[in-house]
Short mmCIF file of C-alpha atoms and ligand atoms in Angstrom, two decimals:
data_model
loop_
_atom_site.label_atom_id
_atom_site.label_comp_id
_atom_site.label_asym_id
_atom_site.label_seq_id
_atom_site.Cartn_x
_atom_site.Cartn_y
_atom_site.Cartn_z
CA UNK A 1 104.49 133.46 134.60
CA UNK A 2 101.43 132.35 136.58
CA UNK A 3 100.63 128.68 136.15
CA UNK A 4 96.99 127.81 135.42
CA UNK A 5 97.04 125.38 138.35
CA UNK A 6 98.79 127.66 140.84
CA UNK A 7 95.74 128.27 143.06
CA UNK A 8 96.54 125.78 145.81
CA UNK A 9 100.33 126.32 145.78
CA UNK A 10 102.25 128.57 148.16
CA UNK A 11 105.81 127.97 146.96
CA UNK A 12 107.11 128.20 143.44
CA UNK A 13 108.31 125.20 141.47
CA UNK A 14 111.96 124.26 141.74
CA UNK A 15 113.83 125.44 138.63
CA UNK A 16 115.21 122.01 137.77
CA UNK A 17 111.81 120.45 138.42
CA UNK A 18 110.28 122.93 136.02
CA UNK A 19 112.71 121.90 133.34
CA UNK A 20 112.20 118.24 134.18
CA UNK A 21 108.45 118.30 133.87
CA UNK A 22 108.20 120.52 130.80
CA UNK A 23 107.25 118.89 127.53
CA UNK A 24 106.87 122.05 125.48
CA UNK A 25 110.20 121.53 123.68
CA UNK A 26 108.76 118.49 121.92
CA UNK A 27 104.97 118.71 122.20
CA UNK A 28 104.87 122.14 120.55
CA UNK A 29 104.64 120.33 117.27
CA UNK A 30 101.06 119.41 118.23
CA UNK A 31 100.05 123.08 118.16
CA UNK A 32 97.80 122.87 115.09
CA UNK A 33 95.94 119.85 116.47
CA UNK A 34 95.61 121.42 119.88
CA UNK A 35 94.10 124.55 118.34
CA UNK A 36 91.80 122.66 115.97
CA UNK A 37 90.58 120.55 118.88
CA UNK A 38 90.03 123.62 121.04
CA UNK A 39 88.06 125.40 118.34
CA UNK A 40 85.74 122.40 117.96
CA UNK A 41 85.36 122.08 121.73
CA UNK A 42 84.55 125.77 122.03
CA UNK A 43 81.98 125.68 119.24
CA UNK A 44 80.35 122.68 120.89
CA UNK A 45 80.21 124.53 124.24
CA UNK A 46 78.41 127.40 122.53
CA UNK A 47 76.04 125.13 120.65
CA UNK A 48 75.11 123.49 123.96
CA UNK A 49 74.70 126.95 125.54
CA UNK A 50 77.37 126.23 128.12
CA UNK A 51 79.13 129.41 127.00
CA UNK A 52 77.60 132.26 124.97
CA UNK A 53 78.03 132.66 121.19
CA UNK A 54 79.79 135.98 121.81
CA UNK A 55 82.34 134.38 124.13
CA UNK A 56 82.79 131.49 121.73
CA UNK A 57 83.49 133.84 118.83
CA UNK A 58 86.06 135.73 120.90
CA UNK A 59 87.79 132.52 121.90
CA UNK A 60 87.79 131.07 118.38
CA UNK A 61 89.12 134.37 117.02
CA UNK A 62 91.94 134.28 119.58
CA UNK A 63 92.76 130.67 118.78
CA UNK A 64 92.94 131.46 115.05
CA UNK A 65 95.33 134.31 115.79
CA UNK A 66 97.52 131.98 117.81
CA UNK A 67 97.57 129.53 114.91
CA UNK A 68 98.81 132.35 112.67
CA UNK A 69 101.49 133.22 115.20
CA UNK A 70 102.73 129.66 115.16
CA UNK A 71 102.71 129.54 111.38
CA UNK A 72 104.67 132.77 111.16
CA UNK A 73 107.15 131.50 113.75
CA UNK A 74 106.11 134.28 116.09
CA UNK A 75 104.72 132.27 118.96
CA UNK A 76 106.93 132.44 122.02
CA UNK A 77 106.84 129.21 123.99
CA UNK A 78 107.49 129.42 127.70
CA UNK A 79 109.03 126.49 129.59
CA UNK A 80 107.32 127.59 132.79
CA UNK A 81 104.00 126.85 131.15
CA UNK A 82 104.97 123.19 130.90
CA UNK A 83 103.27 122.03 127.76
CA UNK A 84 101.62 123.07 124.51
CA UNK A 85 98.14 123.08 126.06
CA UNK A 86 98.97 125.57 128.80
CA UNK A 87 101.10 127.70 126.50
CA UNK A 88 98.20 128.14 124.11
CA UNK A 89 95.65 128.73 126.86
CA UNK A 90 97.82 131.31 128.52
CA UNK A 91 98.38 133.18 125.25
CA UNK A 92 94.64 133.01 124.59
CA UNK A 93 93.89 134.80 127.83
CA UNK A 94 96.53 137.37 126.97
CA UNK A 95 94.80 138.00 123.64
CA UNK A 96 91.10 137.87 124.56
CA UNK A 97 91.12 138.49 128.30
CA UNK A 98 89.53 136.45 131.06
CA UNK A 99 86.92 134.98 128.71
CA UNK A 100 89.77 132.77 127.44
CA UNK A 101 89.49 130.94 130.75
CA UNK A 102 86.11 129.56 129.64
CA UNK A 103 87.66 127.36 126.96
CA UNK A 104 88.73 124.71 129.44
CA UNK A 105 85.15 124.20 130.70
CA UNK A 106 84.23 120.50 130.63
CA UNK A 107 87.73 119.54 129.58
CA UNK A 108 90.97 118.38 131.14
CA UNK A 109 94.46 118.25 129.70
CA UNK A 110 94.10 114.50 130.04
CA UNK A 111 91.45 114.15 127.35
CA UNK A 112 92.91 117.12 125.46
CA UNK A 113 96.34 115.55 125.01
CA UNK A 114 94.75 112.31 123.96
CA UNK A 115 92.71 114.12 121.34
CA UNK A 116 95.81 115.89 120.02
CA UNK A 117 97.74 112.65 119.59
CA UNK A 118 94.81 111.02 117.86
CA UNK A 119 94.39 113.92 115.44
CA UNK A 120 98.12 113.93 114.80
CA UNK A 121 98.39 110.18 114.23
CA UNK A 122 95.34 110.21 111.99
CA UNK A 123 97.00 112.70 109.65
CA UNK A 124 100.36 110.97 109.76
CA UNK A 125 98.87 107.51 109.37
CA UNK A 126 97.04 108.64 106.25
CA UNK A 127 100.26 110.07 104.92
CA UNK A 128 102.09 106.81 105.58
CA UNK A 129 99.37 104.99 103.63
CA UNK A 130 100.01 107.33 100.68
CA UNK A 131 103.78 106.91 100.88
CA UNK A 132 103.49 103.12 100.98
CA UNK A 133 101.24 103.28 97.91
CA UNK A 134 103.77 105.41 96.03
CA UNK A 135 106.61 103.02 96.83
CA UNK A 136 104.57 99.94 95.93
CA UNK A 137 103.71 101.54 92.57
CA UNK A 138 107.38 102.30 91.89
CA UNK A 139 108.26 98.69 92.59
CA UNK A 140 105.42 97.49 90.41
CA UNK A 141 106.69 99.42 87.39
CA UNK A 142 110.15 98.03 88.04
CA UNK A 143 108.69 94.52 88.18
CA UNK A 144 106.98 95.10 84.82
CA UNK A 145 110.40 95.69 83.26
CA UNK A 146 111.79 92.44 84.60
CA UNK A 147 109.34 89.73 83.73
CA UNK A 148 112.06 88.08 81.63
CA UNK A 149 115.04 88.65 83.91
CA UNK A 150 116.08 85.45 85.60
CA UNK A 151 117.98 85.60 88.89
CA UNK A 152 118.87 82.92 91.39
CA UNK A 153 116.48 82.74 94.29
CA UNK A 154 118.22 82.04 97.58
CA UNK A 155 117.59 79.99 100.67
CA UNK A 156 120.16 80.06 103.46
CA UNK A 157 121.80 82.74 101.28
CA UNK A 158 122.85 79.92 98.94
CA UNK A 159 121.70 79.81 95.35
CA UNK A 160 118.52 77.74 95.38
CA UNK A 161 116.33 77.91 92.26
CA UNK A 162 115.98 80.25 89.31
CA UNK A 163 113.21 82.83 89.65
CA UNK A 164 112.12 85.95 87.82
CA UNK A 165 113.43 89.22 89.21
CA UNK A 166 109.86 90.51 88.85
CA UNK A 167 108.66 87.75 91.15
CA UNK A 168 111.23 88.70 93.78
CA UNK A 169 110.13 92.35 93.62
CA UNK A 170 106.48 91.34 93.81
CA UNK A 171 107.19 89.57 97.09
CA UNK A 172 108.07 92.94 98.61
CA UNK A 173 105.01 94.57 97.09
CA UNK A 174 102.84 91.95 98.78
CA UNK A 175 104.45 92.88 102.09
CA UNK A 176 103.91 96.57 101.47
CA UNK A 177 100.28 96.02 100.55
CA UNK A 178 99.78 94.24 103.87
CA UNK A 179 101.58 97.09 105.66
CA UNK A 180 99.16 99.48 104.02
CA UNK A 181 96.17 97.40 105.09
CA UNK A 182 97.54 97.18 108.61
CA UNK A 183 97.83 100.97 108.76
CA UNK A 184 94.29 101.42 107.43
CA UNK A 185 93.08 99.09 110.13
CA UNK A 186 95.13 100.87 112.79
CA UNK A 187 93.52 104.13 111.70
CA UNK A 188 90.11 102.76 112.66
CA UNK A 189 91.19 102.60 116.29
CA UNK A 190 92.96 105.95 116.15
CA UNK A 191 89.92 107.65 114.72
CA UNK A 192 87.97 107.82 118.00
CA UNK A 193 87.12 111.07 119.78
CA UNK A 194 88.05 111.17 123.51
CA UNK A 195 86.91 114.69 124.53
CA UNK A 196 84.25 114.69 127.22
CA UNK A 197 86.21 112.16 129.26
CA UNK A 198 87.71 115.17 131.07
CA UNK A 199 90.18 114.19 133.81
CA UNK A 200 88.91 110.60 134.06
CA UNK A 201 85.29 110.55 135.16
CA UNK A 202 83.56 112.41 132.37
CA UNK A 203 81.93 115.79 132.93
CA UNK A 204 78.81 117.15 134.57
CA UNK A 205 78.28 119.77 131.87
CA UNK A 206 75.59 118.96 129.30
CA UNK A 207 78.03 118.68 126.39
CA UNK A 208 77.40 117.05 123.02
CA UNK A 209 80.30 114.74 122.35
CA UNK A 210 78.96 113.57 119.01
CA UNK A 211 78.86 117.15 117.80
CA UNK A 212 82.55 117.65 118.64
CA UNK A 213 83.30 114.35 116.90
CA UNK A 214 81.44 115.53 113.82
CA UNK A 215 83.31 118.82 113.70
CA UNK A 216 86.59 116.94 113.86
CA UNK A 217 85.54 114.23 111.36
CA UNK A 218 85.76 111.40 113.85
CA UNK A 219 83.64 108.35 113.14
CA UNK A 220 83.14 107.41 116.80
CA UNK A 221 83.33 108.75 120.35
CA UNK A 222 85.15 106.80 123.07
CA UNK A 223 82.92 104.60 125.24
CA UNK A 224 84.66 104.78 128.59
CA UNK A 225 86.18 107.95 130.00
CA UNK A 226 88.77 106.15 132.15
CA UNK A 227 89.95 104.06 129.23
CA UNK A 228 89.98 107.08 126.92
CA UNK A 229 92.39 109.15 129.00
CA UNK A 230 94.65 106.38 130.20
CA UNK A 231 95.37 103.96 127.37
CA UNK A 232 97.77 104.51 124.53
CA UNK A 233 97.21 101.21 122.76
CA UNK A 234 96.33 103.06 119.56
CA UNK A 235 99.78 104.67 119.55
CA UNK A 236 101.45 101.36 120.36
CA UNK A 237 99.54 99.77 117.52
CA UNK A 238 100.65 102.56 115.21
CA UNK A 239 104.29 102.00 116.19
CA UNK A 240 103.95 98.28 115.80
CA UNK A 241 102.50 98.69 112.33
CA UNK A 242 105.44 100.93 111.48
CA UNK A 243 107.91 98.50 113.08
CA UNK A 244 106.67 95.74 110.76
CA UNK A 245 106.88 98.09 107.78
CA UNK A 246 110.46 99.04 108.72
CA UNK A 247 111.34 95.36 109.09
CA UNK A 248 110.21 94.82 105.51
CA UNK A 249 112.12 97.83 104.22
CA UNK A 250 115.17 96.74 106.16
CA UNK A 251 115.20 93.28 104.61
CA UNK A 252 114.95 94.80 101.16
CA UNK A 253 117.74 97.22 102.03
CA UNK A 254 119.96 94.34 103.03
CA UNK A 255 119.46 92.88 99.56
CA UNK A 256 120.12 96.21 97.91
CA UNK A 257 123.41 96.46 99.78
CA UNK A 258 124.33 92.98 98.56
CA UNK A 259 123.15 93.50 95.01
CA UNK A 260 125.11 96.70 94.61
CA UNK A 261 128.34 95.11 95.86
CA UNK A 262 130.97 94.19 93.27
CA UNK A 263 130.52 90.56 94.27
CA UNK A 264 126.91 90.59 93.03
CA UNK A 265 127.03 93.56 90.68
CA UNK A 266 123.33 93.37 89.81
CA UNK A 267 122.41 96.89 90.66
CA UNK A 268 123.91 100.32 90.31
CA UNK A 269 122.58 102.90 92.75
CA UNK A 270 122.51 106.47 91.52
CA UNK A 271 124.97 109.09 92.75
CA UNK A 272 122.07 110.93 94.38
CA UNK A 273 121.49 108.17 96.92
CA UNK A 274 125.05 107.05 97.62
CA UNK A 275 128.02 108.63 99.31
CA UNK A 276 131.76 108.43 98.92
CA UNK A 277 134.51 107.52 101.32
CA UNK A 278 136.79 110.17 102.75
CA UNK A 279 139.79 107.87 102.34
CA UNK A 280 139.06 105.34 99.60
CA UNK A 281 138.46 107.23 96.35
CA UNK A 282 136.89 104.29 94.50
CA UNK A 283 134.04 103.80 96.99
CA UNK A 284 130.37 104.41 96.32
CA UNK A 285 128.51 103.38 99.41
CA UNK A 286 124.83 102.38 99.62
CA UNK A 287 124.24 104.64 102.62
CA UNK A 288 120.54 105.17 101.96
CA UNK A 289 119.87 101.43 102.20
CA UNK A 290 122.16 101.03 105.19
CA UNK A 291 120.53 103.89 107.05
CA UNK A 292 117.00 102.61 106.51
CA UNK A 293 118.20 99.21 107.73
CA UNK A 294 119.78 100.91 110.73
CA UNK A 295 116.78 103.08 111.49
CA UNK A 296 114.50 100.09 111.72
CA UNK A 297 116.30 99.45 115.01
CA UNK A 298 115.25 102.74 116.59
CA UNK A 299 111.66 102.20 115.52
CA UNK A 300 111.64 98.82 117.29
CA UNK A 301 113.15 100.67 120.24
CA UNK A 302 110.31 103.18 120.21
CA UNK A 303 107.75 100.39 120.23
CA UNK A 304 109.44 98.72 123.18
CA UNK A 305 109.69 102.10 124.96
CA UNK A 306 105.95 102.60 124.69
CA UNK A 307 105.10 99.07 125.79
CA UNK A 308 107.41 99.42 128.76
CA UNK A 309 106.04 102.86 129.59
CA UNK A 310 102.55 101.44 129.82
CA UNK A 311 103.10 98.07 131.43
CA UNK A 312 102.47 98.88 135.06
CA UNK A 313 100.54 102.13 134.93
CA UNK A 314 97.49 102.08 137.15
CA UNK A 315 94.33 103.68 135.77
CA UNK A 316 93.81 106.41 134.82
CA UNK A 317 96.14 109.24 133.71
CA UNK A 318 99.70 109.31 135.07
CA UNK A 319 102.34 111.83 134.17
CA UNK A 320 104.47 108.98 132.83
CA UNK A 321 102.24 109.26 129.77
CA UNK A 322 103.97 112.46 128.78
CA UNK A 323 106.87 110.22 127.79
CA UNK A 324 104.79 108.78 124.94
CA UNK A 325 105.37 111.71 122.61
CA UNK A 326 109.01 111.47 121.63
CA UNK A 327 108.86 107.79 120.58
CA UNK A 328 105.66 108.50 118.65
CA UNK A 329 107.12 111.51 116.84
CA UNK A 330 110.36 109.73 116.10
CA UNK A 331 108.50 106.74 114.69
CA UNK A 332 106.46 108.94 112.38
CA UNK A 333 109.48 110.94 111.18
CA UNK A 334 111.61 107.87 110.62
CA UNK A 335 108.93 105.99 108.70
CA UNK A 336 108.04 108.88 106.42
CA UNK A 337 111.66 109.69 105.67
CA UNK A 338 112.56 106.04 105.09
CA UNK A 339 109.66 105.50 102.69
CA UNK A 340 110.51 108.60 100.67
CA UNK A 341 114.22 107.84 100.54
CA UNK A 342 113.59 104.23 99.62
CA UNK A 343 111.35 105.33 96.78
CA UNK A 344 113.93 107.76 95.42
CA UNK A 345 116.74 105.25 95.80
CA UNK A 346 115.01 102.42 93.96
CA UNK A 347 113.52 104.70 91.30
CA UNK A 348 116.93 106.03 90.35
CA UNK A 349 118.74 102.68 90.61
CA UNK A 350 119.60 100.72 87.49
CA UNK A 351 119.53 96.96 87.28
CA UNK A 352 122.47 95.77 85.26
CA UNK A 353 122.19 93.14 82.61
CA UNK A 354 122.53 90.07 84.76
CA UNK A 355 124.48 87.63 82.57
CA UNK A 356 123.10 84.13 82.98
CA UNK A 357 126.52 82.54 83.28
CA UNK A 358 127.08 84.73 86.33
CA UNK A 359 123.67 84.00 87.72
CA UNK A 360 124.19 80.27 87.96
CA UNK A 361 127.59 80.49 89.52
CA UNK A 362 127.55 76.99 90.89
CA UNK A 363 125.84 75.54 87.83
CA UNK A 364 123.41 73.62 90.01
CA UNK A 365 120.44 75.97 90.20
CA UNK A 366 118.23 73.54 88.34
CA UNK A 367 119.13 70.43 90.32
CA UNK A 368 115.59 70.36 91.72
CA UNK A 369 114.29 70.41 88.16
CA UNK A 370 116.43 67.36 87.41
CA UNK A 371 114.89 65.54 90.37
CA UNK A 372 111.40 66.66 89.25
CA UNK A 373 112.18 65.34 85.76
CA UNK A 374 113.00 61.89 87.12
CA UNK A 375 109.94 61.96 89.37
CA UNK A 376 107.75 62.82 86.39
CA UNK A 377 109.18 59.71 84.72
CA UNK A 378 107.87 57.63 87.62
CA UNK A 379 110.96 57.52 89.87
CA UNK A 380 109.84 58.06 93.49
CA UNK A 381 110.84 61.61 94.43
CA UNK A 382 113.14 60.51 97.28
CA UNK A 383 115.10 58.28 94.86
CA UNK A 384 115.08 61.02 92.20
CA UNK A 385 116.56 63.36 94.81
CA UNK A 386 119.26 60.79 95.60
CA UNK A 387 120.20 60.26 91.93
CA UNK A 388 120.38 64.00 91.37
CA UNK A 389 122.52 64.37 94.48
CA UNK A 390 124.92 61.78 93.08
CA UNK A 391 124.98 63.67 89.79
CA UNK A 392 125.86 66.89 91.57
CA UNK A 393 128.60 65.13 93.56
CA UNK A 394 129.97 63.65 90.33
CA UNK A 395 129.99 67.08 88.67
CA UNK A 396 131.80 68.67 91.60
CA UNK A 397 134.48 65.96 91.58
CA UNK A 398 135.02 66.16 87.84
CA UNK A 399 134.74 69.93 87.53
CA UNK A 400 131.50 69.85 85.51
CA UNK A 401 128.09 71.44 85.77
CA UNK A 402 124.58 70.16 85.04
CA UNK A 403 124.79 72.02 81.75
CA UNK A 404 127.98 70.47 80.40
CA UNK A 405 127.89 66.96 81.82
CA UNK A 406 127.52 64.50 78.90
CA UNK A 407 124.51 62.32 78.32
CA UNK A 408 126.69 59.20 78.64
CA UNK A 409 127.94 60.32 82.05
CA UNK A 410 124.31 60.83 83.15
CA UNK A 411 123.34 57.40 81.84
CA UNK A 412 126.17 55.88 83.89
CA UNK A 413 124.65 57.39 87.01
CA UNK A 414 121.07 56.33 86.19
CA UNK A 415 119.45 54.62 83.22
CA UNK A 416 116.30 56.69 83.88
CA UNK A 417 117.77 59.74 82.12
CA UNK A 418 116.66 60.36 78.53
CA UNK A 419 118.02 62.83 76.00
CA UNK A 420 115.25 65.37 76.80
CA UNK A 421 116.77 65.92 80.27
CA UNK A 422 118.85 68.83 79.02
CA UNK A 423 115.90 70.91 77.85
CA UNK A 424 114.32 70.35 81.24
CA UNK A 425 117.14 71.82 83.20
CA UNK A 426 117.70 75.13 81.44
CA UNK A 427 117.04 78.14 83.64
CA UNK A 428 114.26 79.29 81.31
CA UNK A 429 112.37 76.03 81.34
CA UNK A 430 112.80 75.72 85.08
CA UNK A 431 111.10 79.09 85.54
CA UNK A 432 108.40 78.44 82.97
CA UNK A 433 107.31 75.22 84.61
CA UNK A 434 106.62 76.85 88.02
CA UNK A 435 103.18 77.62 86.69
CA UNK A 436 101.32 77.14 89.95
CA UNK A 437 99.24 80.06 91.32
CA UNK A 438 101.75 82.37 93.02
CA UNK A 439 104.69 80.68 91.28
CA UNK A 440 107.54 82.21 89.32
CA UNK A 441 106.42 81.30 85.78
CA UNK A 442 106.02 84.40 83.64
CA UNK A 443 102.31 83.72 83.17
CA UNK A 444 101.79 83.73 86.93
CA UNK A 445 104.00 86.75 87.48
CA UNK A 446 102.12 88.74 84.84
CA UNK A 447 98.84 87.81 86.55
CA UNK A 448 100.28 88.89 89.92
CA UNK A 449 101.28 92.23 88.43
CA UNK A 450 97.77 92.77 87.09
CA UNK A 451 96.20 91.91 90.44
CA UNK A 452 98.49 94.23 92.40
CA UNK A 453 98.06 97.00 89.85
CA UNK A 454 94.30 96.90 90.37
CA UNK A 455 94.70 96.85 94.12
CA UNK A 456 97.05 99.83 94.14
CA UNK A 457 94.83 101.83 91.79
CA UNK A 458 91.89 101.63 94.19
CA UNK A 459 91.84 104.57 96.55
CA UNK A 460 92.64 103.21 100.02
CA UNK A 461 89.81 103.58 102.56
CA UNK A 462 90.83 105.78 105.47
CA UNK A 463 87.62 105.95 107.47
CA UNK A 464 87.66 109.68 108.27
CA UNK A 465 84.14 111.11 108.26
CA UNK A 466 83.69 113.80 105.61
N1 LIG B 1 101.76 117.34 128.96
C1 LIG B 1 100.87 116.36 129.48
C2 LIG B 1 101.09 115.04 128.76
O1 LIG B 1 101.69 115.06 127.75
C3 LIG B 1 99.46 116.78 129.29
C4 LIG B 1 98.52 116.18 130.26
C5 LIG B 1 98.81 116.69 131.61
N2 LIG B 1 97.87 116.20 132.55
C6 LIG B 1 98.08 116.27 133.89
N3 LIG B 1 97.19 115.76 134.64
N4 LIG B 1 99.18 116.79 134.37
O2 LIG B 1 100.69 114.01 129.18
#
């Protein structure tokens, strides 16, 4: 197979070298974007009278046929043709004859590949925005069901203070909403049209870059041809946005693993998202959650790969850049799969009735409320903290809890306790009194649900020009 660049070469490429430099095995998935970009470029060339309308129609017809071939699984990729761009161009010439060679006028593979990745990431980024929205909505309807379910909140993985389960779920929704905003913002910098930059210097042909941008629904054209063909910051930003998203999912997964353990026993995952053990018949393992947690690692790896790939590249294009594709593709696939699986897993999971006596295992969840009670009575908070600490120590020594210690015993520790202390330190009243904006009181949680509901109902802005 004759290579499009073979003109100045006398010897053929070494076989191993050919295999080494080929990217077609992985970049073939860009075929639809490569063809869409080529059609727009070709129509622009005709509009600017750089090629004739007749030639343009022939080329566009050929490109559409190639698209069909790909869709029907009939396109034969050839390793010797290195990458998706040359495979398509070569097939085009086969189909329409030498006029196919006019397509690459005023274009280089350097700006072409950049365009393809941008078109690809724009589609995928928009899909990620939709998937995040779906998951956030699932969590929101779960939160609505649990505005009366009290659980212990943890710090240092030790029971800390009672909170509403809804409040805990809403914390993750806040994170997801930020992830969504981050992706929308990332899309602004992806949505820039690089064609016309050619190899690095721009082109001498009188092209109309804005017209190409319009055909491809880009909101802007790139400002500097050297920058446009050589940077991949938009892809790095995309991966970093996904890395943060995966970090959030991974933290939640960690909790799901804990909650579905027999030690916690808060949550039962459905059979559809768990697996069994090949040796221990009783096991039902939270594999979906574990895998999402595990996969966050490879996404971080992809981000670091891209940063490292770029760190000492001189301007402008270098072949190293071909190595950007696999980490990008893997990041997209992992994120989309993880979001869908997470949604299915949590949608089909069932929260168990969390019995309050199990919730407050230590019996000291409302110790802070006891200190607050004393402080409200005028005891300086530091002293109130000390008295409560002594009360806890006394309870531990005598095998009691804050709920079943007697009033007399409390009085012996401090005369500042009154009979109303006990109603202050129930789990319910503890929760109800956290009525600060953003707090765990039901009133606040209901308001948070309403705010997030409104936010998630609004169609997210994606910035693609219609
Ligand atoms: N397959 C190449 C890549 O992914 C396309 C650009 C090739 N450009 C070049 N000057 N060899 O980066």
